mmCIF file of C-alpha atoms in Angstrom:
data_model
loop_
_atom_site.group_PDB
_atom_site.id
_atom_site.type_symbol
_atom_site.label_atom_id
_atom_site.label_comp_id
_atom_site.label_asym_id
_atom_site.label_seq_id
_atom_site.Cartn_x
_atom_site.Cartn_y
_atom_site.Cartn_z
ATOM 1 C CA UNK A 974 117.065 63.545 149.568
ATOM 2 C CA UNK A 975 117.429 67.574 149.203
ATOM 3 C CA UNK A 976 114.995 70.366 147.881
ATOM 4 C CA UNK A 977 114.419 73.844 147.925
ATOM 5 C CA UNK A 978 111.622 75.849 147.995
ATOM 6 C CA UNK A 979 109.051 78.576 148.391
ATOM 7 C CA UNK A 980 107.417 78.906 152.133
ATOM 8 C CA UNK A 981 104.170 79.870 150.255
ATOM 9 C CA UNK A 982 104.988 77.312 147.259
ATOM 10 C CA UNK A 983 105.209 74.562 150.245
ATOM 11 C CA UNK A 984 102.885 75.735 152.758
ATOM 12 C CA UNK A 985 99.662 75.411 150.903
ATOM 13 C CA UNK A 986 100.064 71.668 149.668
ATOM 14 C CA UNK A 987 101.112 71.160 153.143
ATOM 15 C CA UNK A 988 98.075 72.035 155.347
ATOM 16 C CA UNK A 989 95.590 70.039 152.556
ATOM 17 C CA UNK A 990 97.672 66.929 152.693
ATOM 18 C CA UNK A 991 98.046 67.213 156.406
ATOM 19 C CA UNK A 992 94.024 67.414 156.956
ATOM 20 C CA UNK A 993 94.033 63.830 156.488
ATOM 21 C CA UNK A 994 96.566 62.862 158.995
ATOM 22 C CA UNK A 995 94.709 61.404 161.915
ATOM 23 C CA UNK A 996 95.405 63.073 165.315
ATOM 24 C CA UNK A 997 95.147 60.018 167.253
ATOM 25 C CA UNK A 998 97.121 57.433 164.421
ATOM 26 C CA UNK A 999 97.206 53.615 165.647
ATOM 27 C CA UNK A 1000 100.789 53.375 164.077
ATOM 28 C CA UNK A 1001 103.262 55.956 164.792
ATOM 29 C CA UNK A 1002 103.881 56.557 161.061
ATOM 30 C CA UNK A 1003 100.359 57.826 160.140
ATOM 31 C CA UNK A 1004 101.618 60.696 162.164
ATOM 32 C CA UNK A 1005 103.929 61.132 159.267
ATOM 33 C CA UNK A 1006 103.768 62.630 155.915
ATOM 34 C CA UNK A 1007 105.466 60.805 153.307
ATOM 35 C CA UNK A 1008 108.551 63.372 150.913
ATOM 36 C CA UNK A 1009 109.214 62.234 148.009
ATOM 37 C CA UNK A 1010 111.491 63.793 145.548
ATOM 38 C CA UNK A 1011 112.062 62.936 141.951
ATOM 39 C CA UNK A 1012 112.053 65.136 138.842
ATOM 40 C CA UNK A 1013 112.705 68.243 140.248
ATOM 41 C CA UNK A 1014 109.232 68.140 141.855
ATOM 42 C CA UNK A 1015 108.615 67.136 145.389
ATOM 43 C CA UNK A 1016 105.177 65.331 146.353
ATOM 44 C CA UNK A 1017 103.826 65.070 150.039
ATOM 45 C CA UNK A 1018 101.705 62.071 151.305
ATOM 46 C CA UNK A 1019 99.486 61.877 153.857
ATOM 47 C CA UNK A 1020 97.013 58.976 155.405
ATOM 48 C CA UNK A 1021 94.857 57.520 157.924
ATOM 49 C CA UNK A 1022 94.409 54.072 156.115
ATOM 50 C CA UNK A 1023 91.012 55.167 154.651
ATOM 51 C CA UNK A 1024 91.767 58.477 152.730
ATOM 52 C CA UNK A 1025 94.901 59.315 151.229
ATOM 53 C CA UNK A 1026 95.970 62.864 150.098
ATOM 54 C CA UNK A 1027 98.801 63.656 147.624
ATOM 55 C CA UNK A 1028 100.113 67.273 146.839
ATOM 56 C CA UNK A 1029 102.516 68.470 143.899
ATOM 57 C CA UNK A 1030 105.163 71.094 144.481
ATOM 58 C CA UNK A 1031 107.929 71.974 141.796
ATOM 59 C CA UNK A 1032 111.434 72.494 143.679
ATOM 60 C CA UNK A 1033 114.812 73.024 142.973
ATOM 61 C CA UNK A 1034 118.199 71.941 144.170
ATOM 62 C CA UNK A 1035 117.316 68.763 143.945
ATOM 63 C CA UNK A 1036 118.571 65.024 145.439
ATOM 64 C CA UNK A 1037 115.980 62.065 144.649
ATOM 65 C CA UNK A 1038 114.952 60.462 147.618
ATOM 66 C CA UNK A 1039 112.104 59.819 149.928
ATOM 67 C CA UNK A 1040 111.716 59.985 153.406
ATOM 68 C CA UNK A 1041 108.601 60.157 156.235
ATOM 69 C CA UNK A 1042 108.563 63.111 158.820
ATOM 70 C CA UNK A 1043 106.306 64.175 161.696
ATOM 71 C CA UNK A 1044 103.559 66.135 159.909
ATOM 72 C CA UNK A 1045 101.894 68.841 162.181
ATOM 73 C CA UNK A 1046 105.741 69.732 163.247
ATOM 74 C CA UNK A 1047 106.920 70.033 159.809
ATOM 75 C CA UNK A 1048 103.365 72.487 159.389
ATOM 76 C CA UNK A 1049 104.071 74.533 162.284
ATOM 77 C CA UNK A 1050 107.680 75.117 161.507
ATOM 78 C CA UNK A 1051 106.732 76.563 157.752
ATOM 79 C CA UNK A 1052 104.322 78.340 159.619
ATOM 80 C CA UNK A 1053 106.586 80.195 161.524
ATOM 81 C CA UNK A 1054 108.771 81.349 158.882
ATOM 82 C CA UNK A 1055 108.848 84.483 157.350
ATOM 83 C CA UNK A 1056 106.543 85.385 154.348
ATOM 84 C CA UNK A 1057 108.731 84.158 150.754
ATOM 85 C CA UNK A 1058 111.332 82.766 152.871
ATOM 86 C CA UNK A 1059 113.149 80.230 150.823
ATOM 87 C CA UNK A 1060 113.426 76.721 152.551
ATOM 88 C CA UNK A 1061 116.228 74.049 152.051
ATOM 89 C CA UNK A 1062 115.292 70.511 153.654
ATOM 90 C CA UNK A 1063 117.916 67.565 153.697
ATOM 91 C CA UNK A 1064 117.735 64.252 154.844
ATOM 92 C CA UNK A 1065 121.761 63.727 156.523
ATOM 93 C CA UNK A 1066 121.641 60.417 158.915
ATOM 94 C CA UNK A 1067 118.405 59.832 158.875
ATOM 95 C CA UNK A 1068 117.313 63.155 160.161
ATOM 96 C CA UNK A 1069 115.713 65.493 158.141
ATOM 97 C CA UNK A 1070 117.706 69.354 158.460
ATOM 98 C CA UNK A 1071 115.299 72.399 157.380
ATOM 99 C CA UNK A 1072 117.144 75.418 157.046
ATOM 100 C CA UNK A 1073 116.001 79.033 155.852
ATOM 101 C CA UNK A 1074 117.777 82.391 156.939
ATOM 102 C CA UNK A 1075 119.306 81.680 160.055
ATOM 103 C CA UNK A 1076 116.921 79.200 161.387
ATOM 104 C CA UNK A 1077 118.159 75.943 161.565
ATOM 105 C CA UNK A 1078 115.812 72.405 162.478
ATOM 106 C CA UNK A 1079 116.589 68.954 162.720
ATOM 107 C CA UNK A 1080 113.141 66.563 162.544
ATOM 108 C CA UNK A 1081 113.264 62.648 163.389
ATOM 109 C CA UNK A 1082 111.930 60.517 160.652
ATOM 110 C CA UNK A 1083 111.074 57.131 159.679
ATOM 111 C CA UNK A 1084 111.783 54.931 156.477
ATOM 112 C CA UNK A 1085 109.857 55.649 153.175
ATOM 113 C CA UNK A 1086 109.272 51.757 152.543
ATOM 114 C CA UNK A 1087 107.232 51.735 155.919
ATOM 115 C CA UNK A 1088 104.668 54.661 154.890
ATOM 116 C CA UNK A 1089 101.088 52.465 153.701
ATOM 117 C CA UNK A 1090 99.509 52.789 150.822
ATOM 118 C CA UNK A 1091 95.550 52.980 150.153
ATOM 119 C CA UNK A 1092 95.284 49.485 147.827
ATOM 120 C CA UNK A 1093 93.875 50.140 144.809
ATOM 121 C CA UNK A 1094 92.174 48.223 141.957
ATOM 122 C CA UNK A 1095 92.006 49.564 138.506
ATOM 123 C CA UNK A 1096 89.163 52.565 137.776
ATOM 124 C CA UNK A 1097 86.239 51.060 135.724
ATOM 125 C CA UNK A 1098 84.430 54.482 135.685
ATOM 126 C CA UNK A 1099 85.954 58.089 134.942
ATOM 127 C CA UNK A 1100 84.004 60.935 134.283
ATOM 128 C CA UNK A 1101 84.769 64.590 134.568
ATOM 129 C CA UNK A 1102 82.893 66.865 137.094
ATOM 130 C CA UNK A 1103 82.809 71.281 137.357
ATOM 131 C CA UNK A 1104 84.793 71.097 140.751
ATOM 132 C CA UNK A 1105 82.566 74.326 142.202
ATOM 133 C CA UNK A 1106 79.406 71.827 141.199
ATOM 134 C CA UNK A 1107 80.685 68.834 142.613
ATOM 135 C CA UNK A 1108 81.176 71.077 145.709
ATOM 136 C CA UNK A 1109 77.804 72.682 145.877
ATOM 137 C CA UNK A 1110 76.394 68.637 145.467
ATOM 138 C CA UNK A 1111 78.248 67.229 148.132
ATOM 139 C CA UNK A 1112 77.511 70.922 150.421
ATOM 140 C CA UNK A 1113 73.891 70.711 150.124
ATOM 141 C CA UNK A 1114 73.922 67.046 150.584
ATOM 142 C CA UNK A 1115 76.421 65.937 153.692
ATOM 143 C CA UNK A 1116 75.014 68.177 156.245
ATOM 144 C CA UNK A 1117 72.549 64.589 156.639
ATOM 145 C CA UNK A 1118 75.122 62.036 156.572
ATOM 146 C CA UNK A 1119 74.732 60.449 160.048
ATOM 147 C CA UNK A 1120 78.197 60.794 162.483
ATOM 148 C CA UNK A 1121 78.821 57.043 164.387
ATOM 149 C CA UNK A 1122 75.433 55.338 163.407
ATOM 150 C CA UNK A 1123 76.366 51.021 164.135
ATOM 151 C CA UNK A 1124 74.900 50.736 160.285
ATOM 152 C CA UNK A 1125 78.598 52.251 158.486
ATOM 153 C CA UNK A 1126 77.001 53.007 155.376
ATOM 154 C CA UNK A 1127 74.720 55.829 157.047
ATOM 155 C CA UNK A 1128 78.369 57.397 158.330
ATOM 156 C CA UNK A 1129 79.207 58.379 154.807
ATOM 157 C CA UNK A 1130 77.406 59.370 151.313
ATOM 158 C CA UNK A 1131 75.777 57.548 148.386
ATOM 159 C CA UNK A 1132 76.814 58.789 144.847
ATOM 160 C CA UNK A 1133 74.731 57.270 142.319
ATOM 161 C CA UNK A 1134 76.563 58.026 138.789
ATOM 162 C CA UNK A 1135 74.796 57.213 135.546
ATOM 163 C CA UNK A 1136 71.885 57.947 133.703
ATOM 164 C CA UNK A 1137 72.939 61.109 132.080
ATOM 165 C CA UNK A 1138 73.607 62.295 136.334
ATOM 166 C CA UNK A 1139 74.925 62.277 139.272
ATOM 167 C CA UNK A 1140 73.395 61.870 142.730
ATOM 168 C CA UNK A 1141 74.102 62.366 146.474
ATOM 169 C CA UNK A 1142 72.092 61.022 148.865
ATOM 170 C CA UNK A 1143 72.795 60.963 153.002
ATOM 171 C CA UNK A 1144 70.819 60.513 155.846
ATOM 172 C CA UNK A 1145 70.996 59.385 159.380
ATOM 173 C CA UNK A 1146 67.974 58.537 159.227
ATOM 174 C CA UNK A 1147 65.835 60.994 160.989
ATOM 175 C CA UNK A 1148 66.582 63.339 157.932
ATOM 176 C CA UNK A 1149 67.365 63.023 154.377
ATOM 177 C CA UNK A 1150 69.050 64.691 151.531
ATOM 178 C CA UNK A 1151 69.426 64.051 147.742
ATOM 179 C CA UNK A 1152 71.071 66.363 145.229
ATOM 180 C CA UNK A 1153 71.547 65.860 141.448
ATOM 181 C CA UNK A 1154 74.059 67.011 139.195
ATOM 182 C CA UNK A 1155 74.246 66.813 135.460
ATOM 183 C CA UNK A 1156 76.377 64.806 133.536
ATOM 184 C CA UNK A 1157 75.626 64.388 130.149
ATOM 185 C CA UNK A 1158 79.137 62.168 129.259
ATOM 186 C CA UNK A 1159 78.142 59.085 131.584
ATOM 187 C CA UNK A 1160 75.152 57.685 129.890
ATOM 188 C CA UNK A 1161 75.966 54.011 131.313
ATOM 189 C CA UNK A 1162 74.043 51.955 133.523
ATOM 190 C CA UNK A 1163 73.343 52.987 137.418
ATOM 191 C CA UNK A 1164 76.618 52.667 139.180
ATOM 192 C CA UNK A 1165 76.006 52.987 143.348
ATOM 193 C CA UNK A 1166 79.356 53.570 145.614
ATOM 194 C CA UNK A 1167 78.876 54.842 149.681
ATOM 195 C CA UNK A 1168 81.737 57.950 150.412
ATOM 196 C CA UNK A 1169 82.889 57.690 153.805
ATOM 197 C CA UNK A 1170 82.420 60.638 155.810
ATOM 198 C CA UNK A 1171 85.840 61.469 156.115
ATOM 199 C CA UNK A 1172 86.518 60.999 151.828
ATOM 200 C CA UNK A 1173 83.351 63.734 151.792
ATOM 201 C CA UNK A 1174 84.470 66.528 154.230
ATOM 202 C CA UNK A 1175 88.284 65.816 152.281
ATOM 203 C CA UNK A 1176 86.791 66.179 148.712
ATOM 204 C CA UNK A 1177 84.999 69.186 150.162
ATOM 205 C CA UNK A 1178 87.940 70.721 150.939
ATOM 206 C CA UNK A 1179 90.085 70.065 148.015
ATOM 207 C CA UNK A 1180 87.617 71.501 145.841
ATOM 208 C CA UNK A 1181 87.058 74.740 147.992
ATOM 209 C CA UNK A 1182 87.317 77.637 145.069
ATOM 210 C CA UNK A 1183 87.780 75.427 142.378
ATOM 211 C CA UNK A 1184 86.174 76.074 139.219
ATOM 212 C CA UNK A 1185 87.783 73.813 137.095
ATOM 213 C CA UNK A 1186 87.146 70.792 135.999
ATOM 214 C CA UNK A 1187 87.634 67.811 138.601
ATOM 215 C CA UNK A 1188 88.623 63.987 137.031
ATOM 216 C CA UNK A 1189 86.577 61.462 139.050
ATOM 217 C CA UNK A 1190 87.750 58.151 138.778
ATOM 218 C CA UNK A 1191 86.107 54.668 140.518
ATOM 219 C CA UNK A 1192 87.438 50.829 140.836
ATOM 220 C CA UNK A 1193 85.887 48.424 143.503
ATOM 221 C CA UNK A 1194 87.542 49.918 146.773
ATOM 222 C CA UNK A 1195 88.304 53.599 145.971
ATOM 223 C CA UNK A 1196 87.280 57.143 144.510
ATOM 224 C CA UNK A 1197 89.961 59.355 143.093
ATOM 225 C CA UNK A 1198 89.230 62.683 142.764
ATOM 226 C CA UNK A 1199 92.368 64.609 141.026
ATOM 227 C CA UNK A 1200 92.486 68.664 141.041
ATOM 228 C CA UNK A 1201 95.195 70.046 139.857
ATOM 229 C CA UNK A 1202 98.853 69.713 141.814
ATOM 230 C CA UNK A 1203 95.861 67.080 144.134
ATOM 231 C CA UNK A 1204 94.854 63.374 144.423
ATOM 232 C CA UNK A 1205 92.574 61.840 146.667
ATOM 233 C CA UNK A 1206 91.727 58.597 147.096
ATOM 234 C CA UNK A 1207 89.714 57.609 149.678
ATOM 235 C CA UNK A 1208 88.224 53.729 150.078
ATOM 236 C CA UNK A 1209 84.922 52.978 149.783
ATOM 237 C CA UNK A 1210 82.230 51.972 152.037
ATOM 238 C CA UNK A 1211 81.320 47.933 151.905
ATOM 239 C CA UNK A 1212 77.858 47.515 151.999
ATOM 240 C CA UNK A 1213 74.370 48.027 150.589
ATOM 241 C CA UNK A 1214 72.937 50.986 150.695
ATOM 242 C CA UNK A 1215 68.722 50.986 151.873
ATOM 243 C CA UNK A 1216 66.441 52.118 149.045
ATOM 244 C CA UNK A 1217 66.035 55.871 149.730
ATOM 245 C CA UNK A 1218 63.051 55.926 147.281
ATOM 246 C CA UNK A 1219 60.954 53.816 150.305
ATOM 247 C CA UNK A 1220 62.252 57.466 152.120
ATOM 248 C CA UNK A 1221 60.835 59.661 150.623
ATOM 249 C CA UNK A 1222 56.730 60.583 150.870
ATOM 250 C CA UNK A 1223 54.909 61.036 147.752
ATOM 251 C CA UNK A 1224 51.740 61.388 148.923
ATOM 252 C CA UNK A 1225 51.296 64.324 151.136
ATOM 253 C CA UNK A 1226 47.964 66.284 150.362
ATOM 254 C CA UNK A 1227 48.992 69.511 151.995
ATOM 255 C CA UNK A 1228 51.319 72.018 150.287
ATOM 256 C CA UNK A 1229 52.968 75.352 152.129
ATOM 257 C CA UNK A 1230 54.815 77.934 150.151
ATOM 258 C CA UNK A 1231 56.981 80.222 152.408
ATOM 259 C CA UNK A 1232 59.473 82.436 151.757
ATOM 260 C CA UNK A 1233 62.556 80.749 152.693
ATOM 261 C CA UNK A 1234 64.606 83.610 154.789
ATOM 262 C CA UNK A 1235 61.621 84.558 156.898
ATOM 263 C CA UNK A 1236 60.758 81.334 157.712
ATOM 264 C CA UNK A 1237 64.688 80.630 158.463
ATOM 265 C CA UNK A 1238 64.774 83.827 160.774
ATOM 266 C CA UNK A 1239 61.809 82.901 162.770
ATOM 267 C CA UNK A 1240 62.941 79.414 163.228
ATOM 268 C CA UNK A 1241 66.094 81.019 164.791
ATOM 269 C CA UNK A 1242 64.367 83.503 166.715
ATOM 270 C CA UNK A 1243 61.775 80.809 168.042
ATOM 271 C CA UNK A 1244 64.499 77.942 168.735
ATOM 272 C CA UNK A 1245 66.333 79.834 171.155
ATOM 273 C CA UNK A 1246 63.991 79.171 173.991
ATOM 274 C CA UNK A 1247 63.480 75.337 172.677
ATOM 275 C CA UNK A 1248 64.749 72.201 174.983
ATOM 276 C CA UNK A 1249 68.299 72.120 174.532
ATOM 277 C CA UNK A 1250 68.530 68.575 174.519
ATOM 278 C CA UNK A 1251 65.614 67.709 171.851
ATOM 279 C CA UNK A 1252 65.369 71.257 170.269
ATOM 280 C CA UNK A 1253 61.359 70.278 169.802
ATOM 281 C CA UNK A 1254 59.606 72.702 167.713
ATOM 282 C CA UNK A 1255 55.784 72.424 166.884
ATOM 283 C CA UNK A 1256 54.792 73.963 163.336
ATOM 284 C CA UNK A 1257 50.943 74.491 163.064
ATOM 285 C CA UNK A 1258 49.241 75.014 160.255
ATOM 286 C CA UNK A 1259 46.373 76.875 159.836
ATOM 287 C CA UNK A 1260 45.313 78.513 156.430
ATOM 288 C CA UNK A 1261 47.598 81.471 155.283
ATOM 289 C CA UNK A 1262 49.993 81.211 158.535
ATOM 290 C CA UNK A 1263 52.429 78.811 160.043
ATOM 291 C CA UNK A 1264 52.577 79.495 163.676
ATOM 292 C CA UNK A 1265 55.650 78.335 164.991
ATOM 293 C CA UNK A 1266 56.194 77.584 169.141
ATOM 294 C CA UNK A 1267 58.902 76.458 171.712
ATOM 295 C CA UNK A 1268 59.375 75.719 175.336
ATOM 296 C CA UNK A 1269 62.098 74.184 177.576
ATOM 297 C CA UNK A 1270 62.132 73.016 180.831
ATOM 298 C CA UNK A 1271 62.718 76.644 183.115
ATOM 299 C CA UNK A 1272 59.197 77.057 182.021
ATOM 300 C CA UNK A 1273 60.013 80.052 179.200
ATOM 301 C CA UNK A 1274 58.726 79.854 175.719
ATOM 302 C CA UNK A 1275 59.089 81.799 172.323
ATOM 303 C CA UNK A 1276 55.895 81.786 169.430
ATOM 304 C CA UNK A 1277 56.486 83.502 165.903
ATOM 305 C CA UNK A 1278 53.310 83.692 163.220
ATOM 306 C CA UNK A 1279 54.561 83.344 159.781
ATOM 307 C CA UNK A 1280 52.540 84.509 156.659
ATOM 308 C CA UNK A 1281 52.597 81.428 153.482
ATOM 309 C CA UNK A 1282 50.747 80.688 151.144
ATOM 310 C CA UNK A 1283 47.963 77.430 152.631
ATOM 311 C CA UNK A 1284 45.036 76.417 152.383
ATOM 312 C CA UNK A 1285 43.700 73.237 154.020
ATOM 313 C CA UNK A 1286 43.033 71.643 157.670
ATOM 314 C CA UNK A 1287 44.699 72.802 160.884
ATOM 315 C CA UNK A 1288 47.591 70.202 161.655
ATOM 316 C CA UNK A 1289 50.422 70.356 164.645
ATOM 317 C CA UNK A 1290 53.982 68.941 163.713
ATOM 318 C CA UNK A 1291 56.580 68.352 166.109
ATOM 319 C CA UNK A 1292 59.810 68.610 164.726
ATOM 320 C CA UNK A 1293 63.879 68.877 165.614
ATOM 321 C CA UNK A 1294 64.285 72.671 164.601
ATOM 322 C CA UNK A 1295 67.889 72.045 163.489
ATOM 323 C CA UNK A 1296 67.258 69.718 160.862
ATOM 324 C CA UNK A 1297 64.959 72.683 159.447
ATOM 325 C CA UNK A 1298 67.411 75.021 159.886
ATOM 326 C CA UNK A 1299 69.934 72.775 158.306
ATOM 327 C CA UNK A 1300 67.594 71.750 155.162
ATOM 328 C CA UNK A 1301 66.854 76.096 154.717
ATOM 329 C CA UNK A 1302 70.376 76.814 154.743
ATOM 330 C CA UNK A 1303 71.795 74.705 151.997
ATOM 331 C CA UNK A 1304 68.326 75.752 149.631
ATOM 332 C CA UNK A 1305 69.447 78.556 147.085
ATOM 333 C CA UNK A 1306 65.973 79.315 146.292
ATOM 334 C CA UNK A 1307 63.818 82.034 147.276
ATOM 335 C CA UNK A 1308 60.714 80.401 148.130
ATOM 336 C CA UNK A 1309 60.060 76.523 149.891
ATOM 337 C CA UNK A 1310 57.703 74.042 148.937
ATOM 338 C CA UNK A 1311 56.866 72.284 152.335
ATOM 339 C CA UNK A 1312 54.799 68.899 151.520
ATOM 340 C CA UNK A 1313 53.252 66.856 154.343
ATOM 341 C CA UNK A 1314 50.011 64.821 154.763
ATOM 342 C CA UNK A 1315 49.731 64.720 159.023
ATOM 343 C CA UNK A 1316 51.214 65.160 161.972
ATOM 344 C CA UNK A 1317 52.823 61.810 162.256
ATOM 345 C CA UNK A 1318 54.572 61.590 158.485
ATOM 346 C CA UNK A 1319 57.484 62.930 157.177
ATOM 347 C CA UNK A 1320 57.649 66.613 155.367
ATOM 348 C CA UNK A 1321 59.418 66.854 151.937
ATOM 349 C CA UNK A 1322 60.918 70.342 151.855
ATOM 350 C CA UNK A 1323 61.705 71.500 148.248
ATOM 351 C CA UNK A 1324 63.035 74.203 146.271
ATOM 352 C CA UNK A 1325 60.430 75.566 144.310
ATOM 353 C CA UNK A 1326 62.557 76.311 140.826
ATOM 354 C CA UNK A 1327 64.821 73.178 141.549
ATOM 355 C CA UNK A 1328 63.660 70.227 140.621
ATOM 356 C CA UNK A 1329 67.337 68.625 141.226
ATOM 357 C CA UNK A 1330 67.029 68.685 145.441
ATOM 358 C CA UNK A 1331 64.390 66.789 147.908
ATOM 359 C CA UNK A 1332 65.084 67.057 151.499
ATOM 360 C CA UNK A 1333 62.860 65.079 153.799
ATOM 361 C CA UNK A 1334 62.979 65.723 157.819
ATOM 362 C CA UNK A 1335 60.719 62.861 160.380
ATOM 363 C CA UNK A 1336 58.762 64.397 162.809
ATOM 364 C CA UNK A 1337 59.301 64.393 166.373
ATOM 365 C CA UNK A 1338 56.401 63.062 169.365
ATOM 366 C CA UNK A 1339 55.789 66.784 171.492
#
């Protein structure tokens, strides 16, 4: 196997495709990116048994081959080469030389036919997505997916594709989000697949700056997501995902209007001085003001009034301030519609021109 190319050409496919690569691999070749040359264009591999990342790169000086290579050490030697510094890699005895100016490399590798493969069945459902919309979806909705809940399906996201649209919903169950998209070319029946975590923060980064459009495809184990010189594929989640409807209260009598950045700023201002274990935050209400208060254990506490727009009974609502703050930063709106019926249910937080996003946050015992 031979190629040459472009340091900046090479570089770029490089880092996305080695974001995948686990750190920590249980086999010594998931520490490896798979090279694979054919066609006068060279494509790089990259895996941790659940997502799989594959970049495009046209080269020249070509040799058909394939080989697997150490991947952070093939990253940090393009790295350190100069800017437009033209790179020659050959595989000679099973050792793969990179050569460019008068810097000279040899990296150990391992066989091609050893590198896994993600299995995959065929798609039953394409569609085609705006990339910078599929990106704002999954940003406004994966801030809730849960981290290393026992129940897998809360460590990852539900898309729900049909129906003229397409939804993300994530929680981890003291918080929820849900985000729709349209899609006016996928009029089918509901279909319901669970993201892994890692397959959302991957797709979120192969569609950073993207505006164009982004082919979705899904079988019975996978999403592929292609992008240009990209593929992912990353496996789904088995299981059954709770019915977030249940989530989500309908019936609170008692309606705040705020303006979103003030109400964001005080937050901040007033959470400093919070517990930093819980970050407990009471909200009460009291018609025309939300009066928001914090203490922590040294005894020191922070209050902020807000001005919004209430009228009804006093109520006091203990909350996690973060998972305000969180919900507030991801809302593009001016203004937020804050729903909640007493002190022991769950708010609905909503965008007041955006009938496309409900975020719900639990609140906490003071």
């Amino acid at each position: 196997m031979k190629f040459s190319v472009n340091r900046e050409s090479l570089l770029g496919p490089l880092q996305q495709v080695v974001g995948v690569v686990d750190r920590r691999p249980t086999l010594p070749i998931l520490s490896n990116i798979l090279l694979r040359v054919e066609n006068d264009e060279l494509s790089l591999t990259g895996t941790d048994l659940e997502v799989e990342m594959v970049g495009k790169v046209a080269v020249s000086d070509t040799v058909p081959g394939a080989i697997t290579v150490q991947a952070r050490k093939l990253m940090d030697i393009c790295r350190q080469l100069s800017e437009n510094a033209q790179v020659l890699c050959e595989v000679e005895l099973q050792r793969l030389k990179i050569k460019s100016g008068k810097f000279n490399s040899t990296l150990a590798t391992l066989d091609a036919r050893d590198f896994p493969a993600i299995t995959r069945t065929d798609d039953d459902l394409t569609v085609s997505i705006n990339g910078k919309k599929l990106k704002h979806l999954l940003d406004c909705t994966g801030f809730a997916m849960a981290q290393q809940d026992v129940r897998v399906f809360f460590n990852g996201m539900l898309l729900e594709i049909g129906g003229g649209q397409i939804k993300a919903i994530a929680t981890d169950r003291h918080r929820l989000a849900l985000n729709s998209i349209a899609a006016s070319d996928i009029e089918n029946d509901k279909r319901q697949v669970i993201l892994p975590r890692k397959g959302v923060m991957e797709l979120q980064s192969l569609l950073q700056g993207k505006d164009e459009e982004v082919s979705v495809s899904i079988g019975s184990n996978h999403l592929s997501a292609t992008s240009g010189q990209f593929n992912l594929t990353s496996k789904l989640v088995d299981g059954q995902y709770p019915d977030y409807e249940r989530v989500i209260p309908r019936d609170g009598d008692k309606t705040i209007l705020a303006e979103k950045e003030t109400l964001k700023q005080a937050l901040g201002r007033t959470a400093i001085l919070s517990n930093e274990q819980f970050r407990a935050i009471r909200v009460s209400l009291s018609e025309g003001t939300i009066q928001l208060s914090a203490n922590n254990s040294e005894q020191e506490e922070a209050e902020e009034t807000v001005l919004v727009e209430y009228q009804g009974d006093k109520v006091d609502i203990g909350f996690d301030v973060r998972y305000l703050q969180d919900v507030l930063s991801v809302m593009d709106g001016e203004k937020v519609r804050i729903t909640v019926k007493d002190a022991n249910s769950s708010a609905l937080l909503e965008e007041l021109e955006n009938d496309n996003a409900v975020y719900v946050v639990m609140p906490m015992k003071l």
